[in-house]
């Protein structure tokens, strides 16, 4: 087990308040990443190149003014709670997906730590 990972784990166990705060800049990288969050596939996102913005979902600009941190977290963990037919994937779920590559089976799309980072970024979008 690498030491940085262990330190992060210990910090998140001992300092839940600190760990839950998340890192907005790390969240921005996840949201704009084409291999991790893929939020751009569906959502227009402020500051991202024009031709790369999705048009399937509402713009994320102002998300932090419209929703509390808790509500934004719920959007990521349980999007079907808000719309049972949503096309938005549940980023915290690790079961119940179809046709998952063997290496990715049983893993959530984003770890709890990454979810904290994405929430911190969304909260900053006022
Ligand atoms: C496959 C398309 C898709 C992807 C990928 C996706 N979303 Fe969504 N998202 C939606 C749709 C569609 C909605 C509108 C509500 C609904 O139908 O669920 C939505 C709603 C939301 C909302 C609520 C917006 C509002 O203002 O009410 C937030 C916040 C959000 N998404 C964040 C994200 C983030 C962050 C990611 C990436 C980690 C992401 N979404 C990835 C399709 C997507």
Short mmCIF file of C-alpha atoms and ligand atoms in Angstrom, two decimals:
data_model
loop_
_atom_site.label_atom_id
_atom_site.label_comp_id
_atom_site.label_asym_id
_atom_site.label_seq_id
_atom_site.Cartn_x
_atom_site.Cartn_y
_atom_site.Cartn_z
CA UNK A 1 0.00 0.00 0.00
CA UNK A 2 1.53 3.33 -0.88
CA UNK A 3 2.10 5.88 1.84
CA UNK A 4 0.20 8.75 0.26
CA UNK A 5 -2.85 6.58 -0.08
CA UNK A 6 -2.53 5.42 3.51
CA UNK A 7 -2.17 9.01 4.73
CA UNK A 8 -5.28 10.01 2.76
CA UNK A 9 -7.19 7.08 4.22
CA UNK A 10 -6.14 7.94 7.78
CA UNK A 11 -6.96 11.60 7.24
CA UNK A 12 -10.40 10.74 5.92
CA UNK A 13 -11.08 8.48 8.92
CA UNK A 14 -9.78 10.92 11.52
CA UNK A 15 -10.86 14.19 9.96
CA UNK A 16 -14.16 13.57 8.21
CA UNK A 17 -14.90 17.31 8.12
CA UNK A 18 -11.65 18.04 6.35
CA UNK A 19 -11.94 15.11 3.97
CA UNK A 20 -15.51 15.96 3.01
CA UNK A 21 -14.45 19.50 2.10
CA UNK A 22 -13.02 18.28 -1.21
CA UNK A 23 -10.63 20.04 -3.57
CA UNK A 24 -12.47 22.17 -6.14
CA UNK A 25 -9.51 22.25 -8.55
CA UNK A 26 -9.20 18.48 -8.52
CA UNK A 27 -12.98 18.38 -9.05
CA UNK A 28 -12.69 20.63 -12.10
CA UNK A 29 -10.11 18.27 -13.60
CA UNK A 30 -12.42 15.28 -13.05
CA UNK A 31 -15.43 17.08 -14.52
CA UNK A 32 -13.55 18.13 -17.66
CA UNK A 33 -11.69 14.84 -18.09
CA UNK A 34 -12.66 12.69 -21.06
CA UNK A 35 -11.50 9.55 -19.28
CA UNK A 36 -12.92 10.09 -15.77
CA UNK A 37 -16.00 12.23 -15.16
CA UNK A 38 -17.08 12.64 -18.77
CA UNK A 39 -19.61 15.19 -17.54
CA UNK A 40 -18.79 17.28 -20.65
CA UNK A 41 -20.28 14.59 -22.83
CA UNK A 42 -23.72 15.77 -21.72
CA UNK A 43 -23.33 19.10 -19.89
CA UNK A 44 -22.11 22.52 -21.02
CA UNK A 45 -19.51 23.53 -18.39
CA UNK A 46 -18.10 27.04 -17.87
CA UNK A 47 -14.53 27.56 -19.03
CA UNK A 48 -14.38 24.49 -21.28
CA UNK A 49 -13.66 24.74 -25.04
CA UNK A 50 -16.80 25.62 -27.05
CA UNK A 51 -16.84 22.72 -29.47
CA UNK A 52 -16.50 20.17 -26.67
CA UNK A 53 -19.56 21.01 -24.62
CA UNK A 54 -22.43 18.57 -24.35
CA UNK A 55 -25.98 19.57 -25.27
CA UNK A 56 -27.97 16.73 -23.68
CA UNK A 57 -28.18 18.12 -20.16
CA UNK A 58 -28.64 21.48 -18.38
CA UNK A 59 -25.57 23.77 -18.15
CA UNK A 60 -23.64 23.34 -14.91
CA UNK A 61 -23.01 27.12 -14.72
CA UNK A 62 -24.63 28.38 -11.52
CA UNK A 63 -25.15 24.85 -10.12
CA UNK A 64 -23.72 26.05 -6.78
CA UNK A 65 -26.36 28.79 -6.58
CA UNK A 66 -29.26 26.51 -7.45
CA UNK A 67 -28.37 23.56 -5.17
CA UNK A 68 -26.79 22.94 -1.77
CA UNK A 69 -23.65 20.80 -1.49
CA UNK A 70 -25.80 17.98 -0.12
CA UNK A 71 -28.23 18.18 -3.06
CA UNK A 72 -25.33 18.22 -5.56
CA UNK A 73 -23.87 15.14 -3.89
CA UNK A 74 -27.25 13.39 -4.23
CA UNK A 75 -27.30 14.27 -7.95
CA UNK A 76 -24.02 12.42 -8.37
CA UNK A 77 -24.89 9.46 -6.16
CA UNK A 78 -28.60 8.98 -7.01
CA UNK A 79 -29.54 10.88 -10.17
CA UNK A 80 -32.50 8.54 -10.65
CA UNK A 81 -34.01 9.95 -7.45
CA UNK A 82 -34.71 13.19 -9.33
CA UNK A 83 -35.69 11.58 -12.62
CA UNK A 84 -36.28 7.81 -12.72
CA UNK A 85 -35.59 7.83 -16.49
CA UNK A 86 -32.43 9.94 -16.32
CA UNK A 87 -29.54 9.19 -18.66
CA UNK A 88 -27.08 10.52 -16.06
CA UNK A 89 -25.09 7.65 -14.55
CA UNK A 90 -24.82 7.11 -10.81
CA UNK A 91 -21.20 7.96 -10.05
CA UNK A 92 -21.11 6.24 -6.65
CA UNK A 93 -22.77 2.93 -7.55
CA UNK A 94 -20.59 -0.09 -8.24
CA UNK A 95 -23.22 -2.73 -9.12
CA UNK A 96 -26.04 -3.05 -11.61
CA UNK A 97 -24.28 -1.80 -14.75
CA UNK A 98 -24.38 -3.69 -18.06
CA UNK A 99 -21.39 -4.84 -20.08
CA UNK A 100 -18.64 -3.56 -17.81
CA UNK A 101 -15.02 -4.30 -18.79
CA UNK A 102 -13.60 -6.97 -16.43
CA UNK A 103 -10.97 -4.60 -15.00
CA UNK A 104 -13.68 -2.10 -13.99
CA UNK A 105 -16.22 -4.53 -12.51
CA UNK A 106 -17.31 -3.81 -8.94
CA UNK A 107 -15.80 -0.32 -8.97
CA UNK A 108 -17.76 2.95 -8.83
CA UNK A 109 -17.24 5.50 -11.63
CA UNK A 110 -15.79 7.91 -9.04
CA UNK A 111 -14.39 7.14 -5.58
CA UNK A 112 -15.94 8.85 -2.53
CA UNK A 113 -12.90 11.15 -2.44
CA UNK A 114 -13.39 12.13 -6.10
CA UNK A 115 -17.10 12.75 -5.42
CA UNK A 116 -16.07 15.16 -2.62
CA UNK A 117 -13.81 16.98 -5.09
CA UNK A 118 -16.52 17.22 -7.76
CA UNK A 119 -19.04 18.51 -5.18
CA UNK A 120 -16.52 21.18 -4.06
CA UNK A 121 -16.12 22.27 -7.70
CA UNK A 122 -19.89 22.36 -8.37
CA UNK A 123 -20.46 24.41 -5.18
CA UNK A 124 -17.97 26.97 -6.55
CA UNK A 125 -20.06 27.48 -9.72
CA UNK A 126 -22.10 30.43 -8.49
C1 LIG B 1 -25.05 10.76 -20.04
C2 LIG B 1 -25.30 12.17 -19.78
C3 LIG B 1 -24.83 12.79 -18.47
C4 LIG B 1 -23.58 12.70 -17.89
C5 LIG B 1 -22.37 11.94 -18.40
C6 LIG B 1 -23.64 13.53 -16.71
N1 LIG B 1 -24.87 14.08 -16.56
FE1 LIG B 1 -25.46 15.36 -15.10
N2 LIG B 1 -27.36 15.40 -15.85
C7 LIG B 1 -27.75 14.79 -17.03
C8 LIG B 1 -29.14 15.13 -17.29
C9 LIG B 1 -29.96 14.65 -18.51
C10 LIG B 1 -29.56 15.96 -16.23
C11 LIG B 1 -30.96 16.63 -16.05
C12 LIG B 1 -31.78 15.96 -15.03
C13 LIG B 1 -32.06 14.53 -15.38
O1 LIG B 1 -32.73 14.24 -16.38
O2 LIG B 1 -31.51 13.69 -14.66
C14 LIG B 1 -28.42 16.11 -15.33
C15 LIG B 1 -28.42 16.87 -14.19
C16 LIG B 1 -27.29 17.21 -13.46
C17 LIG B 1 -27.26 18.17 -12.38
C18 LIG B 1 -28.41 19.00 -11.88
C19 LIG B 1 -28.41 20.25 -12.75
C20 LIG B 1 -29.36 21.32 -12.29
O3 LIG B 1 -28.95 22.47 -12.29
O4 LIG B 1 -30.49 21.01 -11.93
C21 LIG B 1 -25.96 18.23 -11.95
C22 LIG B 1 -25.41 19.12 -10.84
C23 LIG B 1 -25.20 17.31 -12.75
N3 LIG B 1 -26.03 16.70 -13.66
C24 LIG B 1 -23.85 17.12 -12.62
C25 LIG B 1 -23.10 16.22 -13.39
C26 LIG B 1 -21.69 15.97 -13.19
C27 LIG B 1 -20.82 16.70 -12.20
C28 LIG B 1 -21.34 14.99 -14.07
C29 LIG B 1 -20.01 14.29 -14.21
C30 LIG B 1 -19.38 13.79 -12.98
C31 LIG B 1 -22.53 14.65 -14.85
N4 LIG B 1 -23.58 15.42 -14.40
C32 LIG B 1 -22.57 13.72 -15.87
C33 LIG B 1 -26.97 14.00 -17.86
C34 LIG B 1 -25.64 13.66 -17.63
#
